[in-house]
Short mmCIF file of C-alpha atoms and ligand atoms in Angstrom, two decimals:
data_model
loop_
_atom_site.label_atom_id
_atom_site.label_comp_id
_atom_site.label_asym_id
_atom_site.label_seq_id
_atom_site.Cartn_x
_atom_site.Cartn_y
_atom_site.Cartn_z
CA MET A 1 97.47 95.47 88.80
CA ILE A 2 98.75 96.67 85.89
CA PHE A 3 98.83 100.44 84.54
CA SER A 4 96.59 99.94 81.44
CA GLU A 5 94.02 98.86 83.40
CA LEU A 6 93.04 102.28 85.09
CA ASN A 7 91.75 103.54 81.82
CA LEU A 8 94.18 105.99 81.01
CA ALA A 9 94.59 108.20 77.82
CA GLU A 10 96.46 106.36 75.51
CA PRO A 11 99.22 109.68 75.60
CA VAL A 12 99.16 109.14 79.42
CA LEU A 13 99.94 105.31 79.13
CA ARG A 14 102.87 105.71 76.90
CA ALA A 15 104.42 108.18 78.88
CA VAL A 16 103.95 105.80 81.58
CA THR A 17 105.71 103.66 79.56
CA VAL A 18 108.53 105.58 78.48
CA GLU A 19 109.09 106.77 82.51
CA LYS A 20 109.44 102.40 82.82
CA TYR A 21 106.67 102.05 85.49
CA THR A 22 104.82 99.13 85.21
CA THR A 23 102.78 97.93 87.95
CA PRO A 24 101.27 101.32 90.43
CA SER A 25 102.32 101.90 93.55
CA PRO A 26 99.98 101.30 96.26
CA ILE A 27 98.93 104.96 96.42
CA GLN A 28 98.60 105.30 93.01
CA GLU A 29 96.44 101.91 92.75
CA GLN A 30 94.23 102.96 95.39
CA THR A 31 94.40 106.92 94.20
CA ILE A 32 94.38 107.43 90.63
CA PRO A 33 90.65 105.45 89.86
CA HIS A 34 88.97 107.93 92.71
CA LEU A 35 90.87 111.02 91.12
CA LEU A 36 89.77 109.91 87.18
CA ALA A 37 86.34 109.68 88.90
CA GLY A 38 86.33 113.15 89.53
CA LYS A 39 86.31 112.46 93.56
CA ASP A 40 88.22 114.96 96.26
CA VAL A 41 91.02 113.00 97.54
CA LEU A 42 92.59 113.13 101.11
CA GLY A 43 96.04 111.09 101.14
CA CYS A 44 98.14 110.49 104.09
CA ALA A 45 101.57 109.55 102.41
CA GLN A 46 105.12 110.49 102.31
CA THR A 47 107.45 111.14 99.42
CA GLY A 48 109.16 108.21 98.26
CA THR A 49 105.65 105.87 97.71
CA GLY A 50 105.01 107.53 94.29
CA LYS A 51 102.06 110.24 95.51
CA THR A 52 102.94 112.48 92.85
CA ALA A 53 102.18 110.81 90.03
CA ALA A 54 99.21 109.37 92.25
CA PHE A 55 97.88 112.81 91.51
CA ALA A 56 99.82 113.83 88.11
CA LEU A 57 98.39 110.91 86.14
CA PRO A 58 94.81 111.73 86.82
CA ILE A 59 95.33 115.54 86.43
CA ILE A 60 96.88 114.80 83.11
CA HIS A 61 94.52 112.63 81.89
CA ARG A 62 91.26 114.89 82.82
CA LEU A 63 93.01 118.26 81.48
CA TYR A 64 94.00 116.00 78.31
CA GLU A 65 90.02 114.63 78.06
CA GLN A 66 88.89 118.19 78.79
CA GLY A 67 90.95 119.32 75.35
CA VAL A 68 94.32 121.14 75.32
CA PRO A 69 93.99 124.71 74.10
CA ARG A 70 97.26 126.17 72.04
CA GLY A 71 98.35 129.75 72.12
CA ARG A 72 97.69 131.83 75.48
CA ARG A 73 95.18 130.13 78.12
CA ALA A 74 94.64 130.47 81.68
CA PRO A 75 96.07 127.62 83.45
CA ARG A 76 93.76 124.85 84.68
CA ALA A 77 95.12 122.92 87.67
CA LEU A 78 97.11 124.45 90.41
CA ILE A 79 99.82 122.65 92.69
CA LEU A 80 100.81 123.90 96.11
CA ALA A 81 103.97 122.73 97.29
CA PRO A 82 106.11 123.85 100.16
CA THR A 83 109.49 123.95 99.03
CA ARG A 84 111.27 124.85 95.40
CA GLU A 85 112.78 121.33 95.11
CA LEU A 86 109.56 119.64 95.76
CA ALA A 87 108.07 122.28 93.07
CA ALA A 88 110.73 121.39 90.58
CA GLN A 89 110.18 117.98 91.23
CA VAL A 90 106.18 117.57 90.32
CA GLY A 91 106.72 120.06 88.26
CA ALA A 92 109.21 117.91 86.49
CA SER A 93 106.81 114.82 86.82
CA PHE A 94 103.78 116.83 84.92
CA ASN A 95 106.40 117.52 81.92
CA SER A 96 107.28 113.76 81.70
CA LEU A 97 104.38 112.27 82.30
CA GLY A 98 102.30 114.75 79.96
CA LYS A 99 104.69 114.68 76.99
CA PHE A 100 102.62 113.52 74.95
CA THR A 101 99.62 115.21 75.50
CA GLY A 102 100.59 118.97 74.65
CA ILE A 103 99.97 119.87 78.23
CA LYS A 104 101.96 122.46 79.22
CA THR A 105 103.34 123.04 83.18
CA ALA A 106 105.08 126.32 84.74
CA ILE A 107 107.13 126.04 87.63
CA ILE A 108 107.31 128.72 90.21
CA PHE A 109 109.06 129.22 92.91
CA GLY A 110 110.79 132.49 94.78
CA GLY A 111 114.83 132.78 94.95
CA VAL A 112 115.21 133.64 90.98
CA GLY A 113 113.93 136.26 88.95
CA GLN A 114 110.49 136.26 87.86
CA GLY A 115 110.75 137.09 84.17
CA PRO A 116 110.66 133.86 82.98
CA GLN A 117 108.24 132.73 85.16
CA ALA A 118 106.05 135.52 84.14
CA ALA A 119 106.70 135.09 80.71
CA ALA A 120 105.50 131.30 81.16
CA LEU A 121 102.51 132.43 82.37
CA ARG A 122 102.12 135.01 79.87
CA ASN A 123 102.24 132.35 77.21
CA GLY A 124 99.54 130.40 78.54
CA VAL A 125 100.30 126.62 80.47
CA ASP A 126 97.61 124.36 81.64
CA VAL A 127 99.25 123.15 84.96
CA VAL A 128 101.25 125.64 87.76
CA VAL A 129 103.37 124.01 90.29
CA THR A 130 104.43 126.62 92.94
CA THR A 131 105.31 127.23 96.16
CA PRO A 132 102.73 129.32 97.84
CA GLY A 133 105.05 133.07 98.56
CA ARG A 134 106.07 133.34 95.05
CA LEU A 135 102.27 132.75 93.78
CA ILE A 136 101.21 135.45 95.87
CA ASP A 137 103.78 137.62 94.49
CA LEU A 138 102.66 137.18 91.08
CA MET A 139 98.81 137.56 92.12
CA ASN A 140 99.34 140.84 93.86
CA GLN A 141 101.15 142.01 90.38
CA ARG A 142 98.67 140.30 88.61
CA LEU A 143 100.87 138.18 86.50
CA VAL A 144 98.49 135.21 86.99
CA ASP A 145 95.07 134.41 85.98
CA LEU A 146 93.40 131.64 88.19
CA ARG A 147 90.14 132.21 87.19
CA GLN A 148 89.99 128.86 85.15
CA ILE A 149 91.68 126.95 87.82
CA ASN A 150 89.16 123.76 88.19
CA THR A 151 91.92 121.34 90.12
CA LEU A 152 93.55 122.19 93.15
CA VAL A 153 96.30 120.03 94.50
CA LEU A 154 98.22 120.78 98.67
CA ASP A 155 101.02 118.59 98.11
CA GLU A 156 102.96 118.19 101.97
CA ALA A 157 100.23 119.75 103.34
CA ASP A 158 102.47 119.26 106.71
CA HIS A 159 105.34 121.24 105.67
CA MET A 160 103.52 123.93 104.61
CA LEU A 161 102.04 124.33 107.61
CA ASP A 162 105.05 123.99 109.28
CA MET A 163 106.69 126.47 107.22
CA GLY A 164 104.66 129.09 107.97
CA PHE A 165 102.39 129.03 104.60
CA ILE A 166 99.14 128.14 105.66
CA HIS A 167 98.03 131.69 105.88
CA ASP A 168 99.47 132.31 101.93
CA VAL A 169 97.67 128.73 100.80
CA LYS A 170 94.22 130.20 102.14
CA ARG A 171 94.12 133.45 100.79
CA ILE A 172 95.00 131.27 97.28
CA ILE A 173 92.30 129.03 97.79
CA SER A 174 90.10 131.87 98.74
CA LYS A 175 90.93 133.29 95.21
CA ILE A 176 89.90 130.17 92.94
CA PRO A 177 86.92 128.80 91.90
CA GLY A 178 85.19 126.77 94.66
CA GLU A 179 83.59 124.72 91.74
CA ARG A 180 86.77 122.22 91.52
CA HIS A 181 88.59 119.03 92.28
CA THR A 182 90.40 118.96 94.70
CA MET A 183 93.07 116.86 96.94
CA LEU A 184 95.40 117.16 99.89
CA PHE A 185 98.06 115.04 100.68
CA SER A 186 100.37 115.15 103.99
CA ALA A 187 102.35 112.83 105.71
CA THR A 188 100.76 113.64 108.95
CA MET A 189 97.66 114.49 109.99
CA PRO A 190 97.93 117.45 112.74
CA LYS A 191 94.83 119.52 113.89
CA GLU A 192 94.98 122.75 111.70
CA ILE A 193 95.65 119.89 108.46
CA ALA A 194 92.56 118.38 109.16
CA SER A 195 90.40 121.24 109.63
CA LEU A 196 92.12 122.27 107.07
CA ALA A 197 90.88 119.40 104.92
CA ALA A 198 87.69 119.59 106.26
CA ALA A 199 87.13 123.35 104.54
CA VAL A 200 88.85 122.61 101.17
CA LEU A 201 87.47 118.81 100.46
CA LYS A 202 83.97 117.60 99.38
CA ASN A 203 83.09 114.67 100.59
CA PRO A 204 86.48 113.19 100.28
CA VAL A 205 88.02 109.32 100.07
CA ASN A 206 90.76 108.85 102.56
CA ILE A 207 93.56 107.25 101.20
CA ALA A 208 96.51 105.90 103.41
CA VAL A 209 99.61 104.38 102.89
CA ALA A 210 102.17 103.18 105.22
CA ALA A 211 105.25 105.00 105.59
CA VAL A 212 108.03 104.13 103.48
CA SER A 213 110.47 104.51 106.78
CA SER A 214 109.28 101.36 108.39
CA PRO A 215 111.29 98.42 106.83
CA VAL A 216 109.54 94.82 107.53
CA GLU A 217 110.59 93.14 110.58
CA THR A 218 110.94 89.78 109.05
CA VAL A 219 113.73 91.53 107.12
CA THR A 220 117.38 90.88 109.23
CA GLN A 221 119.80 93.50 108.19
CA SER A 222 123.21 94.37 108.66
CA VAL A 223 125.87 96.09 106.87
CA TYR A 224 129.83 95.23 105.99
CA HIS A 225 132.28 98.01 106.21
CA VAL A 226 134.40 97.08 102.61
CA ASP A 227 137.18 98.99 100.76
CA LYS A 228 135.03 99.59 97.69
CA ALA A 229 137.76 97.79 95.67
CA LYS A 230 137.14 94.32 97.65
CA LYS A 231 133.43 94.56 97.22
CA GLY A 232 133.59 92.59 94.46
CA ILE A 233 135.61 89.51 96.22
CA LEU A 234 133.27 89.76 99.10
CA LEU A 235 129.88 89.28 97.13
CA VAL A 236 131.62 86.18 95.51
CA ASP A 237 133.02 84.92 99.11
CA LEU A 238 129.34 85.30 100.44
CA LEU A 239 127.51 83.86 97.46
CA LYS A 240 130.34 80.69 97.60
CA ASN A 241 130.77 80.41 101.51
CA GLY A 242 128.63 82.88 103.26
CA GLY A 243 125.19 81.12 102.73
CA ILE A 244 123.32 83.68 100.42
CA LYS A 245 122.33 81.10 97.60
CA THR A 246 120.06 83.39 95.70
CA GLY A 247 119.41 86.91 95.75
CA LEU A 248 118.77 90.44 94.09
CA VAL A 249 122.31 92.22 94.15
CA PHE A 250 121.01 96.43 93.39
CA SER A 251 123.74 98.44 91.46
CA ARG A 252 123.35 102.26 91.85
CA THR A 253 124.81 102.18 88.14
CA LYS A 254 123.27 100.47 84.93
CA HIS A 255 127.36 100.38 83.98
CA GLY A 256 128.17 99.02 87.97
CA ALA A 257 125.59 96.47 87.40
CA ASP A 258 126.98 95.26 83.82
CA LYS A 259 130.46 94.44 85.98
CA ILE A 260 129.06 93.16 88.87
CA CYS A 261 127.16 90.45 86.47
CA ARG A 262 130.62 89.59 84.53
CA MET A 263 132.49 89.34 87.39
CA LEU A 264 129.73 86.76 88.95
CA ASN A 265 129.95 84.99 85.86
CA ALA A 266 133.83 84.58 86.04
CA ALA A 267 133.42 83.60 89.50
CA GLY A 268 131.26 80.49 88.19
CA ILE A 269 127.62 82.29 89.83
CA GLN A 270 125.01 82.51 87.05
CA SER A 271 123.86 86.24 86.89
CA ASP A 272 122.16 88.65 84.57
CA ALA A 273 121.60 92.00 84.91
CA ILE A 274 118.59 94.43 84.28
CA HIS A 275 118.23 97.86 83.76
CA GLY A 276 117.23 100.79 81.61
CA ASN A 277 119.42 100.41 79.02
CA LYS A 278 118.41 96.70 78.15
CA SER A 279 115.62 95.75 76.47
CA GLN A 280 112.14 95.06 77.99
CA SER A 281 112.64 91.49 76.53
CA ALA A 282 115.84 90.76 77.70
CA ARG A 283 115.19 92.33 81.00
CA LYS A 284 112.08 89.96 81.39
CA GLN A 285 114.26 86.68 80.08
CA ALA A 286 116.35 87.76 83.26
CA LEU A 287 113.72 87.74 85.58
CA ASP A 288 112.08 84.64 83.91
CA SER A 289 115.49 83.05 84.52
CA PHE A 290 115.89 83.98 88.14
CA LYS A 291 112.45 83.15 89.00
CA ARG A 292 112.90 79.63 87.54
CA GLY A 293 115.97 79.28 89.68
CA LYS A 294 117.84 79.25 86.48
CA LEU A 295 120.53 82.29 87.61
CA ARG A 296 121.48 82.59 91.22
CA VAL A 297 121.91 86.08 90.77
CA LEU A 298 120.04 89.02 89.41
CA VAL A 299 121.39 92.15 88.99
CA ALA A 300 119.41 95.60 89.43
CA THR A 301 119.56 99.24 89.11
CA ASP A 302 116.61 100.67 91.22
CA ILE A 303 114.28 101.97 88.20
CA ALA A 304 114.70 98.48 86.91
CA ALA A 305 113.53 96.85 89.76
CA ARG A 306 110.67 98.70 90.81
CA GLY A 307 107.64 97.08 90.08
CA ILE A 308 109.19 93.58 89.29
CA ASP A 309 107.65 91.07 92.10
CA ILE A 310 109.48 87.97 92.87
CA HIS A 311 107.87 86.26 95.85
CA ALA A 312 109.97 84.54 98.39
CA LEU A 313 113.05 86.37 97.40
CA PRO A 314 115.62 85.68 100.32
CA HIS A 315 118.17 87.99 99.95
CA VAL A 316 118.86 91.51 99.30
CA VAL A 317 122.64 93.11 98.82
CA ASN A 318 123.39 96.33 98.26
CA TYR A 319 126.55 96.02 96.72
CA ASP A 320 125.81 100.13 96.58
CA LEU A 321 124.08 102.60 99.37
CA PRO A 322 121.28 104.51 97.37
CA ASP A 323 121.39 108.07 97.22
CA VAL A 324 117.81 108.91 98.66
CA PRO A 325 117.55 106.55 101.94
CA GLU A 326 114.08 105.90 101.12
CA THR A 327 115.38 103.69 98.12
CA TYR A 328 116.76 101.56 100.84
CA VAL A 329 113.33 100.89 102.84
CA HIS A 330 112.29 99.87 99.02
CA ARG A 331 115.15 97.49 98.49
CA ILE A 332 115.12 95.61 101.10
CA GLY A 333 111.07 95.74 101.25
CA ARG A 334 111.44 92.90 98.59
CA THR A 335 112.47 90.26 100.81
CA GLY A 336 110.98 89.11 103.82
CA ARG A 337 107.40 89.56 102.27
CA ALA A 338 104.43 87.62 103.66
CA GLY A 339 105.88 87.30 106.90
CA ARG A 340 109.15 84.77 105.51
CA GLN A 341 112.09 85.64 106.59
CA GLY A 342 114.87 87.60 104.64
CA THR A 343 118.24 88.89 105.08
CA ALA A 344 119.42 92.32 103.68
CA VAL A 345 123.09 92.85 103.21
CA SER A 346 124.64 96.34 102.74
CA PHE A 347 128.28 97.09 101.59
CA CYS A 348 129.51 100.41 102.63
CA ASP A 349 132.71 102.14 101.39
CA VAL A 350 134.41 105.03 103.36
CA SER A 351 132.68 107.51 100.96
CA GLU A 352 129.05 106.02 101.29
CA ARG A 353 129.33 106.21 105.20
CA SER A 354 126.85 109.83 105.59
CA LEU A 355 124.63 107.47 102.92
CA LEU A 356 124.30 105.08 105.43
CA ARG A 357 124.25 107.67 108.40
CA ASP A 358 121.52 108.95 106.30
CA ILE A 359 119.20 105.76 106.45
CA GLU A 360 119.89 104.98 110.06
CA ARG A 361 118.19 108.49 110.72
CA LEU A 362 115.40 107.45 108.87
CA ILE A 363 114.65 104.18 109.68
CA SER A 364 115.57 105.00 113.49
CA ILE A 365 117.63 101.93 113.79
CA SER A 366 120.69 100.88 113.79
CA ILE A 367 122.07 98.49 111.23
CA PRO A 368 124.46 95.63 112.86
CA ILE A 369 127.94 95.42 111.66
CA GLU A 370 129.45 92.80 110.67
CA SER A 371 133.11 92.96 111.15
CA ASP A 372 133.53 88.86 111.66
CA HIS A 373 134.44 88.52 107.35
CA PRO A 374 138.16 88.77 106.76
CA LEU A 375 137.36 91.75 104.40
CA ALA A 376 135.15 93.69 106.96
CA GLY A 377 136.07 96.33 108.83
CA THR A 378 134.14 98.40 111.64
CA ALA A 379 133.21 102.01 111.21
CA PRO A 380 135.87 104.54 112.29
CA SER A 381 134.08 106.43 115.37
CA GLU A 382 133.99 109.64 113.61
CA SER A 383 131.84 107.75 111.08
CA ARG A 384 129.27 107.10 113.33
CA GLY A 385 127.51 109.29 115.92
CA SER A 386 129.84 112.84 115.49
CA SER A 387 127.06 114.34 113.97
CA GLY A 388 124.88 114.08 116.88
CA SER A 389 123.53 110.75 115.86
CA SER A 390 121.52 108.57 118.35
CA PHE A 391 123.21 105.44 116.92
CA ALA A 392 125.75 103.12 118.84
CA PRO A 393 127.76 101.07 116.58
CA ARG A 394 126.35 97.63 117.30
CA ARG A 395 129.30 95.08 116.79
CA ARG A 396 128.22 91.99 115.98
CA SER A 397 129.76 88.88 116.46
CA GLY A 398 128.92 85.04 115.47
CA ASP A 399 125.08 85.39 115.41
CA ASN A 400 124.32 85.84 111.93
CA ARG A 401 120.30 85.69 112.50
CA SER A 402 119.81 88.63 115.20
CA SER A 403 117.74 90.92 113.63
CA ALA A 404 118.38 94.75 113.41
CA HIS A 405 116.97 96.54 116.87
CA ARG A 406 115.50 99.57 116.54
CA SER A 407 117.03 102.48 118.89
CA SER A 408 114.95 103.06 121.57
CA GLY A 409 116.48 106.05 122.95
CA HIS A 410 115.25 107.24 119.27
CA ASP A 411 111.41 108.18 119.56
CA ARG A 412 110.52 108.10 115.66
CA ARG A 413 106.95 110.47 116.31
CA ASN A 414 107.04 113.26 118.36
CA GLY A 415 104.18 115.08 119.81
CA GLY A 416 102.40 115.96 116.21
CA GLY A 417 102.92 112.10 114.91
CA ARG A 418 105.33 113.57 112.35
CA PRO A 419 108.17 110.65 111.42
CA GLN A 420 111.38 112.50 112.61
CA ARG A 421 113.80 113.34 109.73
CA ARG A 422 116.93 114.97 110.25
CA GLY A 423 118.39 113.56 107.49
CA LYS A 424 119.54 115.68 104.30
CA THR A 425 115.90 116.05 103.39
CA GLN A 426 114.95 118.17 106.36
CA ASP A 427 118.31 120.02 105.51
CA ARG A 428 116.88 120.26 102.38
CA TYR A 429 113.32 121.77 103.67
CA LYS A 430 115.12 124.08 105.94
CA LYS A 431 117.93 125.54 103.26
CA SER A 432 114.25 126.69 100.86
CA ALA A 433 112.01 127.78 103.86
P1 LIG B 1 107.16 110.16 94.83
O1 LIG B 1 106.97 109.55 96.10
O2 LIG B 1 106.34 110.89 94.13
O3 LIG B 1 108.21 110.96 94.96
O4 LIG B 1 107.83 109.33 93.50
C1 LIG B 1 109.29 108.25 93.82
C2 LIG B 1 109.61 108.25 92.99
O5 LIG B 1 109.18 106.66 92.20
C3 LIG B 1 109.86 108.57 91.79
O6 LIG B 1 111.22 108.47 91.57
C4 LIG B 1 108.89 108.25 90.90
O7 LIG B 1 109.70 108.11 89.24
C5 LIG B 1 109.14 106.81 90.75
N1 LIG B 1 107.65 105.94 90.55
C6 LIG B 1 106.63 106.69 91.26
N2 LIG B 1 105.45 105.82 90.69
C7 LIG B 1 106.19 104.89 90.37
C8 LIG B 1 105.68 103.34 89.63
N3 LIG B 1 104.62 103.27 89.63
N4 LIG B 1 106.79 102.67 89.20
C9 LIG B 1 107.93 102.83 89.11
N5 LIG B 1 108.35 104.15 89.49
C10 LIG B 1 107.60 105.09 90.27
#
C-alpha cells in the first residue's frame, strides 16, 4: 500500500511526501482508514511504530475537511501525552504534517512559563497537544476553552497511569464534550487502562502491532568492536573476504553515507547511496540497480531506508550504531524476512558503546562479539555490565552462524506485561515526570 491510496486530502498527502514517507507503517495502514471513517480506535503500539502519524494524519485530514477558520478559534482536537518530550514530539508531527492545511497546534507542558502557551491559545489553535498537569492548571485559570473539542487522543495511556496522571486524565475527559471521536494508544493494556478504554471509547476498533523490541529470530546478529578510523577497511574486508556478498549498509549521516560509498567504489565494490539529499529519481535508480544485482552494496541513512522494500536481503551492516535503539530493530528487520536467514553485523567504536548497551537492553539480547578478525577488539569490561546491565559479554569464536541468545536472566515482561525499558528512554520519562 502507498499513502495516496489512503484518500487523504491533498495538502496532507503533500506533507507526507515532504516528510519522505513513502509507505504507511503497519499501524498506519491498519488505523488510518478507520479513523478517517470516524471510528474510535484502541491501539496497542509502542513508539517507533509510526503511531503518531497513524492518528495525526486522519485528525489533520478531518479538521481540514471541517474547514480551518482564521483568527481566534477554540481548539477542536486534544491530545494528551504523559511527558513533555512526547508532547513536543507529537506537536512537532502535527506541525509538519499539517503545514499545508493552515491548522495550528499549541504544545503545552509544565516546567516552563505558561505565558506563551496561554497566548497561543488566546490567539486561536485547532489542536492542543498537552501533558495533563499543565492543562489542568490552564483549565483552573480558565485560560483554555475545551467546549469545541470533538477529537480526543490518549497517547501512551499506560505511561500516564504509571506517572499517576489517570485522575487528571479522567477529570479532563469529564470537561470535554461527550460527542466526540476518541482514540487511545498504549504499549501495554493493564486492567486500569482497559477499563478506561471501555469508559471513553465507543465501539472501538482494536488494533495491535508487534512491539519493535523484538528482532526477528531468523537474523543472526554480531558486533565488531573497532576503531572508528578502521571501520572502512573492516567493511571492505568483510565484503571481499568475509562472506558478505551483498547488503544494505546503514550510515548515521548523509555525508557519511557518501563517504562510505566513495570508499567502496574505490576498492572496486560497486555501491551507491540513498539519502535525503538525493533526488527521488536518483534514489529510485540506486534502489533498482541494487535490486537487479548491479550494485553489491546500498548505503542508506535511516530516513531514506524507511519504506524501501527489498526482498531477500541477506545482510545488513550497521556501519554506525543508531542513536535511537528502536531504529536498530527497524534496520535489522530488513533482513531475515519471510523465514529466510539473514545476518546483521554492527560496528561499534568506543564512542558508541553506550548506544550498544541501550540496544541490548531494548532487545534483551547480548549481541555476540566478533573478536576473531584482526581489526576487531573485545569490549573492555567497563563497557558492559558496569551499569547494572545483566548482559554478560559473550566471546565468539569460529562459528559465524550461531544465533544471538536471549539473556535468560532478563525477563522482558514484568507482572503487568510491560516491556522493561531501562535505557535512555525510561530515564527520559523519569526526568520529565
Ligand atoms: P513514532 O512511532 O510515531 O514515534 O514514529 C517513529 C518515527 O518514524 C518518526 O521519526 C516518524 O517521523 C517516522 N515515520 C512515521 N511514519 C513513517 C512512514 N510511514 N515512513 C517513514 N517514516 C515514518
